[in-house]
Tab-separated table of C-alpha atoms in Angstrom:
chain	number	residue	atom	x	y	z
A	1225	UNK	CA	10.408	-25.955	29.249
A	1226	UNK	CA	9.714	-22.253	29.003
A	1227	UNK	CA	12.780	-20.803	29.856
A	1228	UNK	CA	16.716	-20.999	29.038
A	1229	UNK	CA	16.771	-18.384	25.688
A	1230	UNK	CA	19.137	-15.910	25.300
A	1231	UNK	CA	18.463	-12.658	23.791
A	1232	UNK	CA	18.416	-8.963	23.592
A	1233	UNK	CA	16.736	-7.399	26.333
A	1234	UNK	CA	14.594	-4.693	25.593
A	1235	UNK	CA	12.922	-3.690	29.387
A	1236	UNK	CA	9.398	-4.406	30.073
A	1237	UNK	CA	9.975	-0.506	31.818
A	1238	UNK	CA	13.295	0.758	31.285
A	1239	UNK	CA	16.812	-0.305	29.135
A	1240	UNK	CA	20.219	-0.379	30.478
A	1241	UNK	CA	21.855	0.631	27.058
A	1242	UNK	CA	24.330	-0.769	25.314
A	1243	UNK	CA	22.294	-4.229	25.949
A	1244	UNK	CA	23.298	-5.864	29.316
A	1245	UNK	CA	26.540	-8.429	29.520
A	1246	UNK	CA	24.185	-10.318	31.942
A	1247	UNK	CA	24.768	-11.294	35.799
A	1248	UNK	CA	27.948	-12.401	36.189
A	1249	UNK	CA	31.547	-12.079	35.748
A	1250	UNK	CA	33.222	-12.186	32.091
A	1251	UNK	CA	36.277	-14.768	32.018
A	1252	UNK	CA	36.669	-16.473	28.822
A	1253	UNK	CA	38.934	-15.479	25.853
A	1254	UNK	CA	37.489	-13.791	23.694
A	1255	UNK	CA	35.482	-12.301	26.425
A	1256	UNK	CA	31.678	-13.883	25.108
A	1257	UNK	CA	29.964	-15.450	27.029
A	1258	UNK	CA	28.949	-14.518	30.171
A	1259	UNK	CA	29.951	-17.200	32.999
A	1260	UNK	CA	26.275	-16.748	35.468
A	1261	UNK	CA	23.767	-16.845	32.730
A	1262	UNK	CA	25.672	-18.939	29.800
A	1263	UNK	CA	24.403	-16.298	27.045
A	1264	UNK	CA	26.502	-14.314	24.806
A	1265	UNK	CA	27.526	-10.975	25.802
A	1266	UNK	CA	24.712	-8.729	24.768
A	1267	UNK	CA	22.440	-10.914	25.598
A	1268	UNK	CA	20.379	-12.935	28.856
A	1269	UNK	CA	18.604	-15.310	29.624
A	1270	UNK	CA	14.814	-15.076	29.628
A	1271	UNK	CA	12.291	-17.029	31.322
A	1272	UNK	CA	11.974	-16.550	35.237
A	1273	UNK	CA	13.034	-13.222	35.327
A	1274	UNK	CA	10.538	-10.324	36.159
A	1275	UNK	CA	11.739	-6.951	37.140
A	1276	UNK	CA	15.153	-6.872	37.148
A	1277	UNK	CA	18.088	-8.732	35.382
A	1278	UNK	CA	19.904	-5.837	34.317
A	1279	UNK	CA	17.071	-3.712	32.586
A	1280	UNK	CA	15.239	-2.717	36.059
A	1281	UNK	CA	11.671	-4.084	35.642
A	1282	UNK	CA	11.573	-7.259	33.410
A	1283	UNK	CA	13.221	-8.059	30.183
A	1284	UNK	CA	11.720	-9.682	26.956
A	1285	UNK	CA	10.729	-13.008	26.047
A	1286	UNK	CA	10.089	-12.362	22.286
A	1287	UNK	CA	12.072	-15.668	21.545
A	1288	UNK	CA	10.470	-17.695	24.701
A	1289	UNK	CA	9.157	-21.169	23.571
A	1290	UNK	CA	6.175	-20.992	25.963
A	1291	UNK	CA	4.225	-17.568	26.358
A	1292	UNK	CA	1.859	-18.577	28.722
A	1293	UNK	CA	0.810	-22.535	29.961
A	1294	UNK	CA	-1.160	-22.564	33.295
A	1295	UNK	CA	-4.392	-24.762	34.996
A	1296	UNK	CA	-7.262	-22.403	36.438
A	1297	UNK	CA	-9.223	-24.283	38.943
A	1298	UNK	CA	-12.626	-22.610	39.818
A	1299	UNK	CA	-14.274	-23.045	43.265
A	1300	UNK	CA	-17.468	-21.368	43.237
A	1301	UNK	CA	-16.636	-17.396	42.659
A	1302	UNK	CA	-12.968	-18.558	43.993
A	1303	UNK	CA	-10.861	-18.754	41.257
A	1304	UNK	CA	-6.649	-20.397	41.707
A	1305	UNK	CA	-4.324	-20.210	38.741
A	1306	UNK	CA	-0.480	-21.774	38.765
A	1307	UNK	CA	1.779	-21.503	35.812
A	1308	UNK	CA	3.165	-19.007	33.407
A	1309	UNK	CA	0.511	-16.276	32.770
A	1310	UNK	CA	-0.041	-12.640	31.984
A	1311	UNK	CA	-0.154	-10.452	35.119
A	1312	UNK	CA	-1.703	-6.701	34.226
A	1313	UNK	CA	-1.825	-3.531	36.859
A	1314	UNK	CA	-3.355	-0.690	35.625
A	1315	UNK	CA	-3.284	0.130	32.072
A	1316	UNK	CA	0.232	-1.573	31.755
A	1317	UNK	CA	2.835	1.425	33.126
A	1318	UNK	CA	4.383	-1.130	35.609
A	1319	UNK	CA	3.664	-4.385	34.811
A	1320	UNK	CA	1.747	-5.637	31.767
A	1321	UNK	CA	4.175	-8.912	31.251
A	1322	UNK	CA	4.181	-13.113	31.691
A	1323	UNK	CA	5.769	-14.457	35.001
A	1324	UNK	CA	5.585	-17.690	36.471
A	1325	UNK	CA	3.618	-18.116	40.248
A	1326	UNK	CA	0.837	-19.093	41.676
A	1327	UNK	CA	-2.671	-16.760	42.034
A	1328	UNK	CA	-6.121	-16.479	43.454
A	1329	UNK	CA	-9.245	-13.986	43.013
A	1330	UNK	CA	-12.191	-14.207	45.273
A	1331	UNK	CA	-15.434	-11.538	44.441
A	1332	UNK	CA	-16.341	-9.703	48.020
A	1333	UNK	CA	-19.357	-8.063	46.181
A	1334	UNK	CA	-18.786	-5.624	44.437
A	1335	UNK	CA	-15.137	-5.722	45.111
A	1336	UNK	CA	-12.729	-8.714	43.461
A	1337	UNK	CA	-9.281	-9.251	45.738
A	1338	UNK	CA	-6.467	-10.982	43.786
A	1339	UNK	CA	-3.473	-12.383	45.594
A	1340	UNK	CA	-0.525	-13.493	44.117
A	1341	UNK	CA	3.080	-15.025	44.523
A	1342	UNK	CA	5.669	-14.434	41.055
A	1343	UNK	CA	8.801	-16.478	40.948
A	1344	UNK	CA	10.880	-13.505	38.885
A	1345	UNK	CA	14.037	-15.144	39.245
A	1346	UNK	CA	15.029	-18.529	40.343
A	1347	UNK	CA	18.993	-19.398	40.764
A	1348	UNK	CA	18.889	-22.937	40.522
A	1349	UNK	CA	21.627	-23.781	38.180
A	1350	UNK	CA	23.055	-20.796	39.239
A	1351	UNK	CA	24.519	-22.370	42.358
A	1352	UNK	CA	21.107	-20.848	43.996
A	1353	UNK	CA	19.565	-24.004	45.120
A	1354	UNK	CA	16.318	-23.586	47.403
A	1355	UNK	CA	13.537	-21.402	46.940
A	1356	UNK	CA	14.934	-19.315	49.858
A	1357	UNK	CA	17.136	-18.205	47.397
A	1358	UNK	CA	14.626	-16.510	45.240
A	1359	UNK	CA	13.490	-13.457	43.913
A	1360	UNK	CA	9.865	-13.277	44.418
A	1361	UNK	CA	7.040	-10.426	43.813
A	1362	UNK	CA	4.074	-10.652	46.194
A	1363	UNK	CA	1.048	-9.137	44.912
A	1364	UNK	CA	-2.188	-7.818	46.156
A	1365	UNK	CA	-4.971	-5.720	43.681
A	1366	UNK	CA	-8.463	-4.769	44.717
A	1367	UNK	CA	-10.816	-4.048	42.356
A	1368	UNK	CA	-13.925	-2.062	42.293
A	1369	UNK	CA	-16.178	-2.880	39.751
A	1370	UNK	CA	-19.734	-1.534	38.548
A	1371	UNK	CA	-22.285	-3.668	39.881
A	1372	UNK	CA	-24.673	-5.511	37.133
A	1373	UNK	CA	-27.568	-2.751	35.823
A	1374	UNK	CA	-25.096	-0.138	36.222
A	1375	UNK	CA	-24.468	2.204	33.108
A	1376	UNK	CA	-20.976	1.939	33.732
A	1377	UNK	CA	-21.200	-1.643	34.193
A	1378	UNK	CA	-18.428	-4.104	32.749
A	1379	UNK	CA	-16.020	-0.485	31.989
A	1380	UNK	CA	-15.623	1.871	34.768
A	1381	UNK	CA	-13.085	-0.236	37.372
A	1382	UNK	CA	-11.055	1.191	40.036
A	1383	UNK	CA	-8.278	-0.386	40.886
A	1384	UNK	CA	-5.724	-0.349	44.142
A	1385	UNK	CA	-2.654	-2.858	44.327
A	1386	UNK	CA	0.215	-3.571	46.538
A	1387	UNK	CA	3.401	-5.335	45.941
A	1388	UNK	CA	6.657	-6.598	47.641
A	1389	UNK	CA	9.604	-7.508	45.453
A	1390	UNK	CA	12.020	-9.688	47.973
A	1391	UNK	CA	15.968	-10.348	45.983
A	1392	UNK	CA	17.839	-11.879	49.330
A	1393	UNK	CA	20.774	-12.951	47.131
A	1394	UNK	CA	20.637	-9.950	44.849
A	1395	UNK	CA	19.658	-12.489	41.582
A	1396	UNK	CA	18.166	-8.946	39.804
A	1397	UNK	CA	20.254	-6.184	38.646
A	1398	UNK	CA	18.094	-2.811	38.614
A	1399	UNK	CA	19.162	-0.434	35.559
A	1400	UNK	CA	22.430	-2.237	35.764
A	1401	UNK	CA	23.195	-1.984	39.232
A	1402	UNK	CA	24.664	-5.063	40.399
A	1403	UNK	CA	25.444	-6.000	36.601
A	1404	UNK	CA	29.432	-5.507	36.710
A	1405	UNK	CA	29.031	-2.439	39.011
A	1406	UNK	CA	28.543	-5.104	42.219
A	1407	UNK	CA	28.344	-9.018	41.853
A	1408	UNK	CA	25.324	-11.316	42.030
A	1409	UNK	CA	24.991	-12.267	45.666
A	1410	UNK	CA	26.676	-9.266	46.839
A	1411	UNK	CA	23.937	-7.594	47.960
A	1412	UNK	CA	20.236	-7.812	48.779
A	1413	UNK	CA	16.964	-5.801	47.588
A	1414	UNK	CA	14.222	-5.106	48.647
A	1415	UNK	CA	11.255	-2.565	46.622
A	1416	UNK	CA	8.038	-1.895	47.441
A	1417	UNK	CA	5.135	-1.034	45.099
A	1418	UNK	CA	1.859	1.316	45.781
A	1419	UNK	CA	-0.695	1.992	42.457
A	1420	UNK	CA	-3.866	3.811	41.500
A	1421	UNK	CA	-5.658	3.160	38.651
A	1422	UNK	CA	-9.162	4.173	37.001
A	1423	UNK	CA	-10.884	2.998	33.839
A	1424	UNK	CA	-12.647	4.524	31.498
A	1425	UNK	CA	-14.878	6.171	34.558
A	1426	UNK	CA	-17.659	8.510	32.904
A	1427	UNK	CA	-19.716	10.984	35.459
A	1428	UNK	CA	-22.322	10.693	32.930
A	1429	UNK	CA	-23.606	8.560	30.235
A	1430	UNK	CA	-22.048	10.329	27.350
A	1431	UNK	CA	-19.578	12.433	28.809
A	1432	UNK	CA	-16.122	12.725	29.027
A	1433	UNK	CA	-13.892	9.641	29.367
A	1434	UNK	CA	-11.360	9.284	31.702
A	1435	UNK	CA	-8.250	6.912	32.250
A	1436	UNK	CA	-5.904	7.512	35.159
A	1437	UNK	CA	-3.058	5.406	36.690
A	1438	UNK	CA	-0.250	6.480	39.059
A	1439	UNK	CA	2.599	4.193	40.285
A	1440	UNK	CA	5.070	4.664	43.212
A	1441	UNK	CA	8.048	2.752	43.856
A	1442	UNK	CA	10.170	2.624	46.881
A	1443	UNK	CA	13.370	0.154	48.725
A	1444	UNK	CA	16.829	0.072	49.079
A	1445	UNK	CA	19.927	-2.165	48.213
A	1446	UNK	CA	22.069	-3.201	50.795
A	1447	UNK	CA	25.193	-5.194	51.703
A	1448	UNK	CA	27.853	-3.218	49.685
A	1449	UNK	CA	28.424	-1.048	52.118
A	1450	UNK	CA	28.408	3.093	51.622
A	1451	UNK	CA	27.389	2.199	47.987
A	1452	UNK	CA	23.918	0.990	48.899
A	1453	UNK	CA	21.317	2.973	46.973
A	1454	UNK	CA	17.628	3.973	47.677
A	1455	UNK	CA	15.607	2.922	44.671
A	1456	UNK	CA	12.698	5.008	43.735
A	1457	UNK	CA	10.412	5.635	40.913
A	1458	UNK	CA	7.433	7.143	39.668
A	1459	UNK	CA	5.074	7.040	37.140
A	1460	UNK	CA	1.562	8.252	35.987
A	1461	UNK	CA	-1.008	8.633	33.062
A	1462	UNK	CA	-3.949	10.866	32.977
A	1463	UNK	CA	-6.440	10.471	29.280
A	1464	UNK	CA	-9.408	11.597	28.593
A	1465	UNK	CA	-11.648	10.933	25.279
A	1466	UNK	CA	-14.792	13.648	24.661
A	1467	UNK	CA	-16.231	12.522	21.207
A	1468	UNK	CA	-13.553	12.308	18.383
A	1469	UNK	CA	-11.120	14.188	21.118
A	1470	UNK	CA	-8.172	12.608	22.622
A	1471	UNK	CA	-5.367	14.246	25.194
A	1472	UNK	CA	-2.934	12.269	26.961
A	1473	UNK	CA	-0.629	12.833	29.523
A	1474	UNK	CA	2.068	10.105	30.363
A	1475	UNK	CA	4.968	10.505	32.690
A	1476	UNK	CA	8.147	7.984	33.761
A	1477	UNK	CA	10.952	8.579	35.938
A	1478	UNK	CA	14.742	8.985	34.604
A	1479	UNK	CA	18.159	8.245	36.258
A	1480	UNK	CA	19.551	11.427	37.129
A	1481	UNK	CA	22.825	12.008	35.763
A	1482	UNK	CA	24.399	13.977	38.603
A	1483	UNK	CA	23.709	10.603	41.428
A	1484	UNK	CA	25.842	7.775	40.896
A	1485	UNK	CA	24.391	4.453	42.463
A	1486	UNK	CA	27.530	2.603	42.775
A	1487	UNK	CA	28.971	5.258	45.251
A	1488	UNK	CA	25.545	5.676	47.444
A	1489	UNK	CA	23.656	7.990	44.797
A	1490	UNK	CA	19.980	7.518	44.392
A	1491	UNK	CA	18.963	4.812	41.921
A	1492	UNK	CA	15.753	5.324	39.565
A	1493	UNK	CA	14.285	1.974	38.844
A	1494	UNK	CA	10.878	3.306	36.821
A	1495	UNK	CA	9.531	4.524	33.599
A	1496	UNK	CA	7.088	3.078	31.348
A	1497	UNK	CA	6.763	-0.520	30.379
A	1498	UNK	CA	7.737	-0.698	26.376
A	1499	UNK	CA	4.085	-2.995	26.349
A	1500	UNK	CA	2.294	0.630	27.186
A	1501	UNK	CA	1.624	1.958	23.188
A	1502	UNK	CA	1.741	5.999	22.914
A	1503	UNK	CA	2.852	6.482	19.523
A	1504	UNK	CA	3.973	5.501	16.399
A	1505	UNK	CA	7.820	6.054	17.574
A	1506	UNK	CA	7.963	7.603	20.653
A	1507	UNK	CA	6.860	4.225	23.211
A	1508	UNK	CA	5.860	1.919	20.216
A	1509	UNK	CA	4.940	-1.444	20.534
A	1510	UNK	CA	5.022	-3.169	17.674
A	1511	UNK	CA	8.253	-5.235	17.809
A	1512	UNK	CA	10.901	-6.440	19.803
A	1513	UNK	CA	9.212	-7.862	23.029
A	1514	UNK	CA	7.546	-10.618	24.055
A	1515	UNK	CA	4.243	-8.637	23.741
A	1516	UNK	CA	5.621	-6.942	20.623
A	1517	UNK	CA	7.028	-4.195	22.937
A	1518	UNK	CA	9.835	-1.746	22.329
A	1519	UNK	CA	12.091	0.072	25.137
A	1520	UNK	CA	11.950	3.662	23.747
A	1521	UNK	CA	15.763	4.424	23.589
A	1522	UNK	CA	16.294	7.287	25.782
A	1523	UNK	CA	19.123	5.413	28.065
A	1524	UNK	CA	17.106	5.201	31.549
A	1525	UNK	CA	16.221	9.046	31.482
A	1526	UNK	CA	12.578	8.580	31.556
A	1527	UNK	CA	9.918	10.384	29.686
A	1528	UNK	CA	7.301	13.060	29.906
A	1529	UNK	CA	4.845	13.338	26.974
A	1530	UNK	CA	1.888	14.994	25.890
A	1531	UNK	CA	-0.175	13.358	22.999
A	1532	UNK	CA	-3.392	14.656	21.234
A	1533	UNK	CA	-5.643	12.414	18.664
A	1534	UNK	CA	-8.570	12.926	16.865
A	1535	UNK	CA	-10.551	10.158	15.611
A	1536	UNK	CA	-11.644	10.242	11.642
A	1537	UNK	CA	-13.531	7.485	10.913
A	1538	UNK	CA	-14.457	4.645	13.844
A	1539	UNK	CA	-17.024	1.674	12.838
A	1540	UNK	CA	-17.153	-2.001	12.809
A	1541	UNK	CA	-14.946	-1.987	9.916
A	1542	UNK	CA	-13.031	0.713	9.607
A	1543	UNK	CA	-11.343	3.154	11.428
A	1544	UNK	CA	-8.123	6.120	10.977
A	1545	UNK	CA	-7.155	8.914	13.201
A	1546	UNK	CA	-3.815	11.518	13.554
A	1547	UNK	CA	-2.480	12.375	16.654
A	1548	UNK	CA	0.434	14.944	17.819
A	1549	UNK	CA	2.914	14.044	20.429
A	1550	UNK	CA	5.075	16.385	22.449
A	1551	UNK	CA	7.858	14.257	24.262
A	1552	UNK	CA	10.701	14.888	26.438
A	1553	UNK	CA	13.641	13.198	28.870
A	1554	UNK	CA	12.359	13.521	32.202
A	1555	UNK	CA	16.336	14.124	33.096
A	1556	UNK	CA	18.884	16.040	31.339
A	1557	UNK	CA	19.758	14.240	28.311
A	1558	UNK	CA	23.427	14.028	29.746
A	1559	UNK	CA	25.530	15.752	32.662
A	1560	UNK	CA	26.935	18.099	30.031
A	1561	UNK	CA	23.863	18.537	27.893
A	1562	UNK	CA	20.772	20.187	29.930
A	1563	UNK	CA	18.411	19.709	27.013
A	1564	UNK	CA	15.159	17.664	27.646
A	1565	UNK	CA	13.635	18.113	24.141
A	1566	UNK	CA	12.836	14.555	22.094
A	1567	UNK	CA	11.009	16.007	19.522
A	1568	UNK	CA	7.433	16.211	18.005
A	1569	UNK	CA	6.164	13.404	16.229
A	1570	UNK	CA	2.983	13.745	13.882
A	1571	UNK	CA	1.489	10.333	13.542
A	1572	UNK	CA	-1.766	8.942	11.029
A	1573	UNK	CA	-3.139	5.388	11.067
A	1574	UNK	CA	-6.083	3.453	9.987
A	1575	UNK	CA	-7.437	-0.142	9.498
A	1576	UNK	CA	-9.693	-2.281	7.796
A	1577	UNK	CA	-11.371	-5.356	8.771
A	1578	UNK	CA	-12.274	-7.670	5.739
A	1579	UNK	CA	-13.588	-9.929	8.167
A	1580	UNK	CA	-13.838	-11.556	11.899
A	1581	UNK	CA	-10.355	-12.839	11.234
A	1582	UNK	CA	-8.404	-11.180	9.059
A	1583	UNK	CA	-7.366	-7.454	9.340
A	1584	UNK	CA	-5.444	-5.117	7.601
A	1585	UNK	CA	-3.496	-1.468	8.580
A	1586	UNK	CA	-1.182	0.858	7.722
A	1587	UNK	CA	0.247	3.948	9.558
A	1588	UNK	CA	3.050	7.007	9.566
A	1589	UNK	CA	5.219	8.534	11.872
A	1590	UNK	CA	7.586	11.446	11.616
A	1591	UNK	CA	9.509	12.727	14.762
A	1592	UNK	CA	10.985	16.111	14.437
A	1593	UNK	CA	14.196	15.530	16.724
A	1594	UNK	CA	15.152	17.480	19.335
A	1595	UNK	CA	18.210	17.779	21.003
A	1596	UNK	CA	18.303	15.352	23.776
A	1597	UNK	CA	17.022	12.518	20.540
A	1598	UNK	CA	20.008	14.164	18.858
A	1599	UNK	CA	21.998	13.292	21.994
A	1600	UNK	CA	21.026	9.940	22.820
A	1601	UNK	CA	21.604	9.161	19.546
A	1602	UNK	CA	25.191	9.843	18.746
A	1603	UNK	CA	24.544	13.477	17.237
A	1604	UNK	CA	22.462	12.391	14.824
A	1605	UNK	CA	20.058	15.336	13.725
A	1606	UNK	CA	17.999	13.108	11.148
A	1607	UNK	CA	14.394	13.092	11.898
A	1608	UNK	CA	12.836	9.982	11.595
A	1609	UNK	CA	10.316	8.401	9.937
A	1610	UNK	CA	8.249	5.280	9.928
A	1611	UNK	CA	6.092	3.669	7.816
A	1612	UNK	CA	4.029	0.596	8.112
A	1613	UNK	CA	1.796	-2.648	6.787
A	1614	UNK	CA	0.486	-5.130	8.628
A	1615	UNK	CA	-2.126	-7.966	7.886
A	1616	UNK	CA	-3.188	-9.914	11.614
A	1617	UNK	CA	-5.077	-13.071	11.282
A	1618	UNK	CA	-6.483	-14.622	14.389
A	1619	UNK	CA	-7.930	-17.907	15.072
């Protein structure tokens, strides 16, 4: 019911681009539809597919029938949840996406343990039969919370998780590994997941505001022989707010040029999920994902960015601010060009709330390219610019 769309697959973290020709061989004439996934070349199928599927960690469902539709079943302070949901870590670097499983969260005092089991990619149809044959994330985040009469109390949360992505048929492709490089069922994965996170923690009422997350990826690929890669990534956020005062720091594994997977190079399978917001241009999401996400297009290179924002005017009502953004590849832009540069981009928004429903903004962005944008983007030196309106009724 929720799944069986095709269409363009921006990443939840990180594009294979041009779009992915999907998981299987290419045999009819024209060449146009690909035979595993019965989409159009250039496009895939969403619904059970988390992490992987030729974009490395997820792919959109901006066209999905079905966002979410789950029961929650409450025991006590026990609380069990099957179905299609939203599944955050963190502030959203790794995983801030819908997936299909089964979950519970228990409260230890002051601590909250949440378990979980995410059906990213199921075969059936595929000639996949049998949930042996699945791709499956296993999940476990403790959180710390504030207790009640605590000035930090409902903000400040510290968060550890663990997770365990298990591909035994090799259903996933991982920044297009797999996806015409080495066939579906060719090969096995296996990734492992280890994250930090901290919330809005204050050392005193008043003070300086911080936000911290860091995210490390490990596994390996195997059963194509001397071609099997380690997969690795990496990525992190450090943001602090004192008053007015913003500065960000933001940082995402790239594929490095010189290491080719499909001959036993190292395989980068990280950045930053296109439903993490950072500017106006540069990581926007406000299209193109099935949380309104964007892949920034910087062709699996990753991203390192600085970003400072002052606030103008912040009420009940109202509020505008400007912020200036420093961005680069974290990799060479190519294996001839050893540029890094993606530009600075000045950015200005503001909104207006007429009422509890109904609210209105506008905003500006202008990126001064730099030579790896100029790169990635066919030698194109234009700098560019982005305006927008937007009216958001809720209900």
């Amino acid at each position: 019911f929720v799944n069986g769309f095709c269409a363009p697959s921006p990443a939840t973290v990180q594009s294979k681009l041009p779009l992915d020709q999907g998981l299987g061989t290419v045999t009819t004439t024209p060449d146009t539809v690909d035979d595993a996934s019965g989409c159009t070349v250039g496009t895939i199928s969403t619904g059970n597919a988390r992490f992987g599927t030729g974009t490395s960690f997820g792919h959109s469902l901006n066209i999905i029938g079905v966002r979410e539709a789950y029961l929650i079943g409450n025991i006590t302070d026990l609380k069990l949840v099957g179905g299609r949901k939203h599944y955050r870590l963190g502030h959203g670097l790794v995983l801030a996406d819908t997936a299909t499983g089964v979950a519970g969260r228990k409260a230890f005092g002051d601590y909250t343990v949440t378990v979980a089991d995410l059906n990213l990619f199921d075969p059936a149809g595929l000639g996949g039969f049998g949930t042996h044959n699945d791709a499956n994330f296993y999940l476990v985040k403790v959180t710390d919370t504030p207790p009640a009469g605590s000035p930090h109390y409902a903000a400040e949360k510290y968060q550890v998780y663990l997770g365990w992505l298990a591909d035994p048929k090799g259903n996933l492709a991982y920044n297009g590994y797999g996806d015409g490089v080495v066939p579906v069922g060719a090969y096995k994965s296996e990734m492992g997941l280890l994250g930090l996170s901290l919330h809005k923690y204050s050392y005193r009422v008043g003070g300086p505001v911080i936000d911290a997350e860091l995210n490390y990826i490990s596994g390996n690929i195997d059963g194509v022989g001397a071609a099997d890669p380690d997969i690795s990534g990496i990525s992190m956020l450090v943001a602090t707010t004192f008053g007015p005062w913003g500065l960000t720091f933001v940082y995402g594994t790239g594929q490095d040029p010189a290491e080719t997977p499909a001959t036993g190079g190292k395989l980068n399978v990280n950045a930053l999920s296109a439903n993490y917001t950072l500017g106006n241009i540069l990581l926007n999401t406000d299209k193109d994902s099935d949380r309104e996400g964007g892949s920034l297009d910087v062709k699996r290179l990753g991203i390192s960015a600085v970003k400072g924002a002052y606030t103008l005017v912040k009420n009940e009502k109202n509020s505008a601010d400007v912020a200036l953004i420093f961005a680069q590849t974290a990799e060479d832009a190519s294996a001839t060009v050893s540029s890094n540069t993606l530009g600075v981009e000045i950015d200005a928004n503001a909104t207006c709330k007429i009422d509890k429903n109904l609210e209105f903004s506008a905003g500006i962005g202008y990126l001064i390219a730099g030579t790896a944008w100029e790169t990635l983007h066919g030698g194109n030196d234009d700098n560019p610019l982005k305006l927008h309106l937007a009216a958001t009724f809720t209900f």
